[in-house]
């Protein structure tokens, strides 16, 4: 073993945080190998136990097995998306097949499954608690879902397919990062940036200077791409940037993801068939709130019925505005035009845009405001601790204290883009919450990662309204992880159904449209003055601007996801045609050739949302309905917040989410609150209706 490998001793850090400052790349592989060995020892011991199988000596022991491997895996995969350099990718490619092998060693272990099956068969007579019974049922279901009931030949097929899928996901992400990093657009003429806010120009100039170039450098990273598309007046440059973005992963180069997508969907289908399902969506959805594809499609159809007419009207309005702006009655609004003219129209209608609001959304002030919101709702305190080791100098760490000043957990914040960092924003677990055999509650360590514009010498990091909403969203996930009070790690924190996991994140976004909260976080970074009340009103008035388009876009993603995963025979067709056909019912903008959304759709091809992307809209129904409970008593009401914490945030997957929601809300969810929030009169009457497992 490598000398001084940090994994082979107890962490000597405060709160036993991961000593990232001491971990080197070579430590990971060595520690992973030891973890795989120790896990096998645990499984052999449990499976070979001569005693009669019991809940404690089999199910609980299985839950707690592989502790060392979990320790290493958390440290590596908890931050992998933030540090995906070539060496880390190589490590992931090396260990992923071994992770699959370890999973097979557990779930295809016949003696072990016999023990689990025996206990499951006696569950009605075991007098288990709700959480214990759920662990037993989850464990049994995981064995079945992972091939325990297959014959020997099919088991070998399952092993091969699932191992291939793990590697395909890594290759998919690697290609997306490579393609995005491979594109740069250098502007050398200042006149091309005439409509740009000063802070965007400065950031682009800094990016160019860091690369030893003269001018203004733009990339496909969100802090660069989004403002470029909103402000550049040169239509050809907008098209060039847009086409670079939408052809990521399908450009015919060595980072093309088409074959990976095809292999992924076909492998998933083959796994579904092995396990007795018609398609992969049936295999996945049985374990979600929605339960089956019919209820997913019913939700998506209902959303389209209510939002598509609005979206089509938004397109007509924006096209007319663009035509008048350009003095061209034949002007046709294209996808690369949408954000540019939408930003101009928004400013005209509501006297607000990112240029006006950014100075009031300075990152540090927003962060403090968000922390303050958690303090007011839940009594939390966030205390920075610079002594906690980090994996990159950008990362800031906090001790999160509960209302009684006990440690609730550790929070890592990673705000800025890097070449080795995945695009987008996410929350991940660096250490999960659980209660051990000595009844000691191990508190969670969670990471929030974003891609906001870096501060420059001239000014701090300033956020758009949308970026503030993103921060609130990921903070909601973080609270879900931090507030967990479960006994078993596999069911703690955010380890819940995918169509439920977005409720805690999306509900946090609602506070941004509340005057009381906007007034707190909006502090001008130069003058220190609060955001003017009239500007707050404009922001709130504009919150539903192009809501129809935004909804249809999300529904389109959901339809594409479901199209891939309701295939009943292997795919070997035209991927572009397939994707556009799947998306067409939700499409608002004209179709563009040479674009294949699936080739960069990381959520479903590497991010765990396969046959689950609809969950964002499912959860939006829940979050609007849940937030209406706050609105009834006041959005800062501690009693309502405590109920949300007790029934949702702290429960993880320890109970059925349908039961948990009704316990919080006092009834089943209704779509009416979402339609009211967006100012939509429903096409089909929904007021007083409800969704339970997607059924009205």
XYZ file of C-alpha atoms in Angstrom:
696
model
C 0.000 0.000 0.000
C 1.091 3.553 -0.739
C 2.695 5.242 2.229
C 0.357 7.651 4.003
C -2.712 6.835 1.961
C -5.369 8.886 3.845
C -8.086 6.303 3.276
C -6.361 3.650 5.395
C -6.782 5.465 8.685
C -9.452 7.384 10.508
C -9.762 10.897 9.170
C -7.993 13.186 11.623
C -9.868 16.221 10.320
C -12.533 18.223 12.127
C -15.941 16.481 11.895
C -14.130 13.634 10.093
C -14.353 15.514 6.815
C -12.521 14.034 3.844
C -8.858 15.142 3.785
C -8.966 16.267 0.174
C -5.742 18.205 0.649
C -3.870 14.939 1.302
C -5.553 12.654 -1.240
C -3.648 12.073 -4.480
C -4.937 10.369 -7.600
C -2.850 7.266 -6.924
C -4.549 6.825 -3.537
C -7.974 6.242 -5.064
C -7.295 3.065 -7.041
C -5.466 1.418 -4.177
C -8.262 2.281 -1.744
C -10.959 1.171 -4.164
C -9.303 -2.239 -4.540
C -9.174 -2.668 -0.778
C -12.814 -1.594 -0.578
C -13.873 -4.191 -3.115
C -11.986 -6.875 -1.169
C -13.546 -5.924 2.161
C -17.024 -5.769 0.656
C -16.679 -9.336 -0.599
C -15.624 -10.421 2.877
C -18.755 -8.791 4.304
C -21.012 -10.452 1.740
C -19.406 -13.876 2.238
C -19.897 -13.551 5.990
C -23.570 -12.585 5.704
C -24.391 -15.154 3.011
C -22.534 -17.912 4.876
C -24.041 -17.230 8.293
C -25.110 -20.591 9.756
C -27.828 -18.965 11.856
C -31.419 -18.649 10.752
C -31.806 -15.488 8.651
C -33.272 -12.551 10.562
C -33.879 -8.923 9.764
C -30.888 -7.893 11.905
C -28.326 -10.506 10.840
C -29.133 -10.242 7.135
C -30.983 -7.092 6.053
C -29.351 -4.663 8.497
C -25.927 -6.286 8.082
C -26.277 -6.052 4.322
C -27.220 -2.370 4.604
C -24.069 -1.709 6.638
C -21.733 -3.810 4.512
C -18.979 -2.275 2.402
C -18.381 0.677 4.706
C -14.800 1.204 3.543
C -15.801 1.082 -0.128
C -18.531 3.645 0.566
C -15.951 5.872 2.239
C -13.735 5.826 -0.853
C -16.602 6.041 -3.333
C -18.095 9.091 -1.593
C -14.762 10.883 -1.702
C -14.278 10.153 -5.397
C -17.712 10.251 -7.000
C -19.026 12.958 -4.661
C -16.732 15.444 -6.395
C -16.100 13.690 -9.721
C -18.303 15.983 -11.815
C -16.439 19.004 -10.434
C -12.930 17.653 -11.162
C -13.288 15.514 -14.298
C -9.715 15.795 -15.503
C -8.170 13.049 -17.634
C -6.725 11.187 -14.663
C -10.041 11.180 -12.758
C -11.856 9.955 -15.862
C -9.272 7.189 -16.225
C -9.833 6.184 -12.596
C -13.608 6.171 -13.105
C -13.237 3.999 -16.188
C -11.066 1.577 -14.222
C -13.306 1.243 -11.159
C -16.744 1.356 -12.819
C -16.578 -2.253 -14.086
C -15.402 -3.300 -10.627
C -18.342 -1.491 -9.043
C -20.635 -3.397 -11.377
C -18.878 -6.653 -10.471
C -19.354 -5.907 -6.772
C -23.026 -5.203 -7.344
C -23.342 -8.517 -9.163
C -21.509 -10.252 -6.327
C -24.242 -9.057 -3.996
C -27.440 -9.272 -6.020
C -26.610 -12.439 -7.979
C -25.460 -14.259 -4.834
C -27.831 -17.215 -4.528
C -27.272 -18.043 -0.821
C -27.642 -14.385 0.096
C -30.830 -14.013 -1.934
C -32.289 -17.105 -0.268
C -31.823 -15.418 3.102
C -33.358 -12.151 1.909
C -36.255 -13.975 0.265
C -36.951 -15.990 3.406
C -37.176 -12.854 5.552
C -39.292 -11.061 2.965
C -41.721 -13.989 2.923
C -42.261 -13.576 6.668
C -42.503 -9.751 6.702
C -46.124 -9.681 7.878
C -45.195 -11.495 11.091
C -41.981 -9.622 11.932
C -43.498 -6.603 13.716
C -41.100 -4.199 12.008
C -41.203 -0.417 12.213
C -42.284 1.521 9.119
C -38.668 2.332 8.267
C -37.460 -1.228 8.861
C -40.243 -2.662 6.710
C -39.387 -0.247 3.916
C -35.729 -1.278 4.096
C -36.738 -4.930 3.826
C -39.021 -4.277 0.859
C -36.428 -2.091 -0.866
C -33.736 -4.721 -0.352
C -35.860 -7.504 -1.807
C -36.916 -5.317 -4.749
C -33.289 -4.398 -5.456
C -32.358 -8.073 -5.664
C -35.184 -8.744 -8.109
C -34.417 -5.625 -10.160
C -30.761 -6.603 -10.348
C -31.339 -10.080 -11.710
C -31.536 -12.291 -8.625
C -34.491 -14.187 -10.110
C -32.819 -14.895 -13.462
C -31.457 -18.199 -14.699
C -27.701 -18.623 -15.054
C -27.495 -17.680 -18.724
C -29.584 -14.535 -18.253
C -27.552 -13.569 -15.198
C -24.424 -13.516 -17.306
C -26.180 -11.340 -19.881
C -27.347 -8.986 -17.145
C -23.790 -8.713 -15.780
C -22.392 -7.861 -19.194
C -25.063 -5.303 -20.030
C -24.986 -3.447 -16.717
C -21.179 -3.286 -16.753
C -21.234 -1.861 -20.271
C -23.806 0.740 -19.218
C -21.576 2.036 -16.434
C -18.715 2.574 -18.878
C -20.947 4.119 -21.525
C -22.143 6.760 -19.054
C -18.566 7.803 -18.287
C -17.666 7.959 -21.971
C -20.794 10.025 -22.656
C -19.800 12.675 -20.087
C -16.202 12.671 -21.251
C -17.297 13.427 -24.801
C -19.626 16.252 -23.755
C -16.887 17.930 -21.722
C -14.375 17.506 -24.540
C -16.750 18.943 -27.143
C -17.781 21.907 -24.992
C -14.192 22.720 -24.059
C -13.137 22.427 -27.687
C -15.177 25.408 -28.843
C -14.164 29.045 -28.386
C -15.436 32.165 -30.104
C -13.071 35.142 -30.070
C -14.554 38.570 -30.789
C -11.953 41.085 -31.919
C -14.186 44.008 -32.877
C -15.673 45.950 -29.968
C -18.699 47.025 -32.028
C -19.954 43.416 -31.939
C -20.413 43.788 -28.177
C -22.252 47.102 -28.267
C -25.315 45.728 -26.475
C -23.392 43.823 -23.826
C -23.427 44.706 -20.123
C -20.017 45.917 -18.946
C -19.508 42.984 -16.565
C -20.018 40.438 -19.357
C -17.524 42.261 -21.578
C -14.978 42.382 -18.758
C -15.335 38.679 -18.024
C -14.890 37.844 -21.717
C -11.823 40.106 -21.925
C -10.341 38.418 -18.855
C -10.975 34.984 -20.396
C -9.160 36.039 -23.559
C -6.246 37.523 -21.634
C -5.828 34.328 -19.598
C -5.433 32.438 -22.895
C -2.898 35.007 -24.165
C -5.276 36.423 -26.762
C -6.530 39.886 -27.631
C -10.256 40.569 -27.630
C -13.225 38.957 -25.927
C -13.426 35.179 -25.564
C -16.707 33.275 -25.302
C -17.217 29.560 -24.646
C -20.083 27.099 -24.273
C -20.012 27.255 -20.458
C -23.290 28.634 -19.093
C -21.905 31.943 -17.678
C -20.456 32.699 -21.109
C -22.989 31.145 -23.492
C -26.214 32.441 -21.914
C -25.345 36.173 -21.892
C -23.820 35.884 -25.362
C -27.111 34.594 -26.751
C -29.050 37.313 -24.941
C -26.995 40.307 -25.960
C -25.030 39.829 -29.186
C -26.755 41.709 -31.977
C -24.941 39.964 -34.839
C -27.348 37.232 -35.942
C -24.672 35.171 -37.667
C -22.577 35.096 -34.489
C -25.637 34.014 -32.494
C -26.239 31.218 -34.988
C -22.605 30.133 -34.838
C -22.640 29.944 -31.043
C -26.042 28.240 -30.971
C -25.078 25.594 -33.505
C -21.890 24.854 -31.577
C -23.968 24.287 -28.440
C -26.678 22.125 -29.976
C -24.243 19.945 -31.924
C -22.226 18.985 -28.859
C -21.791 15.219 -28.981
C -23.045 14.839 -32.562
C -20.443 16.611 -34.654
C -19.009 13.517 -36.313
C -15.680 13.882 -34.512
C -13.980 11.601 -31.985
C -16.310 12.849 -29.220
C -19.505 11.932 -31.062
C -22.039 10.299 -28.720
C -24.378 8.739 -31.270
C -23.126 5.189 -30.913
C -23.037 5.572 -27.123
C -26.688 6.681 -27.084
C -27.696 3.788 -29.322
C -25.820 1.207 -27.239
C -27.196 2.681 -24.025
C -30.870 2.524 -25.015
C -30.469 -0.944 -26.519
C -28.660 -2.290 -23.458
C -31.342 -0.848 -21.199
C -34.051 -2.418 -23.336
C -32.312 -5.786 -23.228
C -32.072 -5.571 -19.434
C -35.789 -4.747 -19.252
C -36.627 -7.736 -21.441
C -34.442 -10.021 -19.337
C -36.354 -8.942 -16.250
C -39.750 -9.457 -17.861
C -40.721 -5.914 -18.870
C -41.887 -4.680 -22.265
C -39.562 -1.680 -22.131
C -37.149 0.118 -19.862
C -39.696 2.709 -18.678
C -41.884 -0.049 -17.181
C -38.855 -1.412 -15.336
C -37.981 2.028 -13.923
C -41.394 3.582 -13.272
C -42.798 0.840 -11.096
C -40.565 2.221 -8.349
C -41.576 5.881 -8.858
C -44.547 7.927 -7.697
C -45.941 7.785 -11.248
C -45.866 3.943 -11.300
C -46.263 3.534 -15.086
C -45.816 5.312 -18.419
C -49.559 5.925 -18.882
C -49.586 8.279 -15.899
C -46.438 10.013 -17.085
C -47.937 10.656 -20.510
C -51.179 11.816 -18.905
C -49.269 14.460 -16.950
C -47.310 15.591 -20.021
C -50.476 15.771 -22.152
C -52.275 17.803 -19.501
C -49.379 20.236 -19.337
C -49.299 20.601 -23.124
C -53.043 21.161 -23.241
C -52.719 24.062 -20.829
C -49.340 25.510 -21.832
C -48.946 24.908 -25.586
C -51.526 27.560 -26.629
C -49.738 30.041 -24.380
C -46.344 29.073 -25.828
C -47.575 29.452 -29.413
C -48.927 32.890 -28.597
C -45.586 33.800 -26.987
C -43.805 32.804 -30.185
C -46.152 34.893 -32.350
C -45.741 37.880 -30.040
C -41.956 37.616 -30.003
C -41.752 37.058 -33.765
C -43.876 40.181 -34.346
C -41.667 42.162 -31.975
C -38.492 40.938 -33.719
C -39.970 41.721 -37.126
C -40.824 45.270 -36.038
C -37.421 45.700 -34.399
C -35.601 44.652 -37.571
C -37.990 46.435 -39.936
C -38.525 43.190 -41.838
C -42.106 41.946 -42.141
C -40.850 38.570 -43.428
C -38.545 38.010 -40.444
C -38.799 34.479 -39.046
C -37.703 33.939 -35.479
C -35.193 31.077 -35.224
C -33.922 29.245 -32.130
C -30.759 31.374 -31.994
C -32.944 34.490 -31.912
C -35.218 33.539 -29.025
C -33.137 34.687 -26.055
C -31.952 37.863 -27.801
C -35.395 39.231 -28.628
C -36.988 37.826 -25.480
C -34.535 39.850 -23.417
C -35.395 43.016 -25.364
C -39.149 42.452 -25.147
C -38.940 41.658 -21.455
C -37.183 44.949 -20.852
C -39.808 46.837 -22.829
C -42.778 45.181 -21.119
C -41.490 44.980 -17.569
C -38.640 47.529 -17.477
C -36.308 44.805 -16.271
C -33.565 42.564 -17.614
C -30.375 40.952 -16.351
C -28.361 44.089 -17.029
C -30.596 46.046 -14.666
C -30.893 43.392 -11.951
C -27.386 41.846 -11.852
C -25.846 44.676 -9.773
C -28.389 43.858 -7.044
C -27.636 40.129 -7.033
C -24.036 40.043 -5.859
C -23.143 36.441 -5.071
C -22.016 37.025 -1.497
C -25.173 38.964 -0.621
C -27.388 36.365 -2.274
C -25.631 33.562 -0.424
C -26.114 35.317 2.902
C -29.745 35.959 2.051
C -30.339 32.317 1.199
C -28.655 31.235 4.424
C -30.833 33.746 6.254
C -33.959 32.262 4.692
C -32.977 28.825 6.032
C -32.418 30.461 9.410
C -35.842 32.045 9.466
C -37.680 28.961 8.245
C -35.755 26.237 10.027
C -33.550 27.920 12.611
C -30.293 26.991 10.840
C -26.944 28.771 11.155
C -24.128 28.576 8.589
C -20.657 29.074 10.025
C -17.745 29.211 7.606
C -14.878 26.906 8.532
C -11.770 27.475 6.436
C -10.030 24.625 8.242
C -12.041 21.947 6.440
C -9.922 20.526 3.573
C -11.196 21.148 0.041
C -10.535 19.574 -3.376
C -10.080 22.950 -5.131
C -9.253 26.462 -3.987
C -12.650 27.717 -5.260
C -14.509 25.664 -2.650
C -15.864 27.257 0.549
C -16.956 25.101 3.492
C -19.528 25.629 6.231
C -20.612 23.963 9.417
C -24.408 23.916 9.406
C -25.857 24.202 12.907
C -29.407 23.340 13.913
C -31.584 25.588 16.072
C -30.149 23.954 19.221
C -26.621 24.650 17.871
C -25.924 20.952 17.305
C -24.088 20.069 14.094
C -26.571 19.340 11.331
C -23.970 18.733 8.626
C -21.180 20.118 6.450
C -21.798 22.161 3.306
C -19.286 22.569 0.452
C -19.919 25.394 -2.041
C -18.240 25.335 -5.477
C -19.521 28.279 -7.524
C -17.322 28.817 -10.588
C -16.647 27.037 -13.907
C -13.389 25.249 -14.767
C -12.259 23.282 -17.788
C -12.473 20.024 -15.835
C -15.905 20.785 -14.392
C -19.175 19.550 -15.858
C -21.603 22.225 -17.101
C -24.764 23.025 -15.173
C -25.500 22.900 -11.465
C -25.980 20.032 -9.031
C -25.928 18.860 -5.449
C -24.124 15.670 -4.468
C -23.487 13.726 -1.291
C -19.909 13.667 -0.064
C -21.030 11.643 2.938
C -24.519 10.341 3.592
C -26.491 10.459 6.834
C -27.131 7.299 8.843
C -27.325 5.932 12.376
C -24.785 3.205 13.127
C -25.023 0.117 15.325
C -23.953 2.140 18.358
C -26.880 4.517 17.787
C -24.535 7.314 16.705
C -26.054 9.673 14.125
C -23.491 10.352 11.388
C -24.346 13.747 9.952
C -24.202 14.382 6.184
C -21.631 16.294 4.151
C -23.094 17.757 0.947
C -21.762 19.651 -2.054
C -23.500 22.385 -4.044
C -21.825 23.011 -7.386
C -22.694 25.782 -9.846
C -21.124 27.535 -12.842
C -21.492 31.247 -12.104
C -19.403 34.017 -13.609
C -16.121 34.481 -11.759
C -15.390 37.780 -10.017
C -12.870 40.050 -11.712
C -10.533 42.689 -10.332
C -13.141 45.320 -11.128
C -16.236 43.668 -9.672
C -17.561 40.679 -7.717
C -19.555 37.797 -9.154
C -22.986 39.140 -10.137
C -25.896 36.778 -10.755
C -28.809 36.928 -13.120
C -32.313 36.380 -11.773
C -32.216 32.879 -13.279
C -28.908 32.098 -11.585
C -30.305 33.156 -8.217
C -33.151 30.734 -8.862
C -30.598 28.027 -9.679
C -28.786 28.672 -6.406
C -32.074 28.385 -4.493
C -32.877 25.155 -6.355
C -29.608 23.461 -5.444
C -29.860 24.828 -1.913
C -33.199 23.025 -1.627
C -31.459 19.763 -2.526
C -28.765 20.572 0.030
C -31.361 21.157 2.777
C -32.963 17.833 1.867
C -29.608 16.145 2.424
C -28.644 18.117 5.519
C -31.936 17.707 7.374
C -32.119 13.949 6.951
C -33.032 12.016 10.103
C -33.082 8.422 8.924
C -31.575 5.248 10.312
C -30.409 3.747 7.030
C -28.135 5.541 4.569
C -29.629 3.905 1.486
C -32.908 5.685 2.281
C -31.592 8.926 3.775
C -31.454 12.460 2.411
C -32.000 12.727 -1.337
C -32.107 8.936 -1.857
C -35.794 9.147 -2.767
C -37.947 8.555 -5.829
C -36.795 10.675 -8.780
C -40.224 12.233 -9.235
C -40.138 13.272 -5.569
C -36.519 14.418 -5.243
C -37.152 17.711 -7.035
C -39.891 18.841 -4.626
C -37.477 20.118 -1.928
C -35.351 21.877 -4.558
C -38.100 23.415 -6.665
C -40.128 24.678 -3.731
C -37.182 26.892 -2.709
C -37.383 28.744 -6.027
C -40.783 30.151 -5.034
C -39.321 32.533 -2.468
C -37.521 34.461 -5.201
C -40.854 35.816 -6.417
C -41.824 37.028 -2.960
C -41.315 40.713 -2.155
C -40.193 39.956 1.395
C -37.308 37.805 0.211
C -36.291 39.766 -2.880
C -36.059 42.867 -0.728
C -33.540 41.094 1.542
C -31.135 39.703 -1.030
C -31.181 42.614 -3.479
C -28.319 44.875 -2.352
C -26.492 46.959 -4.960
C -22.858 45.880 -4.920
C -21.566 49.458 -5.353
C -24.004 51.673 -3.460
C -25.160 49.225 -0.806
C -28.735 50.353 -1.415
C -31.631 47.920 -1.357
C -33.275 46.974 -4.606
C -36.029 49.550 -5.327
C -39.584 48.433 -4.647
C -40.614 49.289 -8.194
C -37.879 46.988 -9.525
C -39.044 44.222 -7.207
C -42.537 44.662 -8.628
C -41.189 44.486 -12.183
C -39.271 41.288 -11.385
C -42.349 39.635 -9.903
C -44.547 40.834 -12.775
C -42.028 39.371 -15.238
C -41.741 36.004 -13.464
C -44.269 34.385 -15.825
C -42.732 35.873 -18.969
C -42.583 33.091 -21.590
C -43.793 30.541 -19.021
C -45.552 28.613 -21.785
C -42.357 28.211 -23.795
C -40.397 27.173 -20.692
C -42.968 24.519 -19.803
C -43.166 23.129 -23.337
C -39.387 22.916 -23.485
C -39.338 20.811 -20.312
C -42.204 18.661 -21.552
C -40.222 18.166 -24.772
C -37.299 16.801 -22.782
C -39.706 14.484 -20.966
C -41.236 13.248 -24.224
C -37.803 12.569 -25.697
C -36.796 10.639 -22.602
C -39.975 8.562 -22.679
C -39.663 7.920 -26.423
C -36.256 6.333 -25.938
C -37.318 4.278 -22.961
C -40.658 2.999 -24.235
C -39.012 1.358 -27.254
C -39.943 -2.316 -27.378
C -37.386 -3.362 -30.006
C -33.717 -2.394 -30.460
C -33.062 0.969 -32.074
C -31.094 1.138 -35.306
C -32.683 4.092 -37.065
C -32.030 7.751 -37.756
C -31.344 9.289 -34.352
C -32.023 12.858 -35.463
C -35.377 11.988 -37.023
C -36.353 9.921 -33.995
C -35.604 12.736 -31.561
C -37.415 15.425 -33.523
C -40.500 13.229 -33.902
C -40.563 12.590 -30.154
C -40.203 16.303 -29.395
C -42.592 17.621 -32.070
C -45.786 17.855 -29.993
C -44.050 20.182 -27.562
C -41.981 22.110 -30.122
C -42.492 25.857 -30.347
C -39.463 26.965 -32.376
C -38.638 25.878 -35.947
C -36.727 22.617 -36.300
C -33.022 22.841 -37.102
C -31.137 20.129 -38.959
C -27.900 18.486 -37.814
C -28.914 18.687 -34.166
C -29.396 15.695 -31.875
C -30.402 16.702 -28.363
C -29.911 13.153 -27.086
C -26.156 13.341 -27.699
C -25.787 15.942 -24.946
C -28.751 14.913 -22.773
C -26.671 13.961 -19.757
C -29.637 13.701 -17.403
C -30.848 10.526 -19.084
C -27.639 9.107 -20.545
C -25.281 9.574 -17.620
C -27.157 11.267 -14.791
C -29.639 8.689 -13.524
C -32.844 10.282 -14.890
C -33.590 7.683 -17.578
C -37.389 7.367 -17.886
C -37.509 9.982 -15.128
C -37.025 13.414 -16.655
C -40.786 14.009 -16.399
C -40.096 14.165 -12.657
C -39.190 17.854 -12.885
C -42.725 18.677 -14.047
C -44.283 16.140 -11.683
C -42.427 17.781 -8.822
C -43.417 21.237 -10.085
C -47.049 20.312 -9.550
C -46.093 19.221 -6.044
C -43.963 22.290 -5.292
C -46.633 24.776 -6.413
C -49.246 22.967 -4.368
C -46.932 22.682 -1.349
C -45.913 26.349 -1.517
C -49.579 27.316 -1.490
C -49.576 25.974 2.085
C -46.887 28.526 2.931
C -48.862 31.244 1.150
C -51.921 30.469 3.243
C -50.129 31.214 6.519
C -47.319 33.488 5.325
C -44.242 32.463 3.354
C -41.967 32.725 6.403
C -44.302 30.800 8.715
C -42.217 28.603 11.035
C -45.048 26.193 11.790
C -45.549 25.384 8.103
C -41.799 25.126 7.608
C -41.497 22.757 10.558
C -44.225 20.558 9.103
C -42.404 20.516 5.743
C -39.199 19.599 7.531
C -40.795 16.889 9.672
C -42.812 15.285 6.877
C -40.643 15.833 3.787
C -37.077 17.058 4.340
C -36.116 14.779 7.222
C -37.805 11.604 6.022
C -35.759 10.577 3.004
C -37.299 7.415 1.567
C -38.263 6.008 4.954
C -41.943 6.128 3.922
C -43.977 6.210 0.723
C -43.717 9.775 -0.701
C -47.446 9.816 -1.468
C -48.114 9.261 2.228
C -45.555 11.862 3.276
C -47.006 14.507 0.975
C -50.569 14.010 2.172
C -49.337 14.151 5.771
C -47.788 17.556 5.088
C -50.515 19.036 2.909
C -53.554 17.393 4.457
C -54.739 16.247 1.017
C -53.511 14.957 -2.311
C -51.773 17.413 -4.659
C -53.626 19.463 -7.252
C -52.355 21.015 -10.490
C -54.509 24.082 -9.843
C -51.812 25.881 -7.839
C -49.287 25.558 -10.687
C -51.741 26.954 -13.219
C -52.630 29.824 -10.884
C -48.939 30.577 -10.350
C -48.430 30.901 -14.097
C -51.640 32.880 -14.571
C -53.234 30.198 -16.743
C -56.945 29.475 -16.941
C -57.010 25.694 -17.353
C -58.185 24.242 -20.642
C -59.549 21.292 -18.718
C -61.043 21.916 -15.289
C -58.540 20.919 -12.655
C -59.483 23.080 -9.669
C -60.469 20.736 -6.926
C -58.985 17.822 -8.832
C -55.955 15.929 -7.697
C -53.064 13.838 -8.839
C -52.360 10.644 -7.074
C -49.831 8.534 -8.876
C -50.631 10.685 -11.883
C -54.363 9.824 -11.851
C -57.083 12.522 -11.821
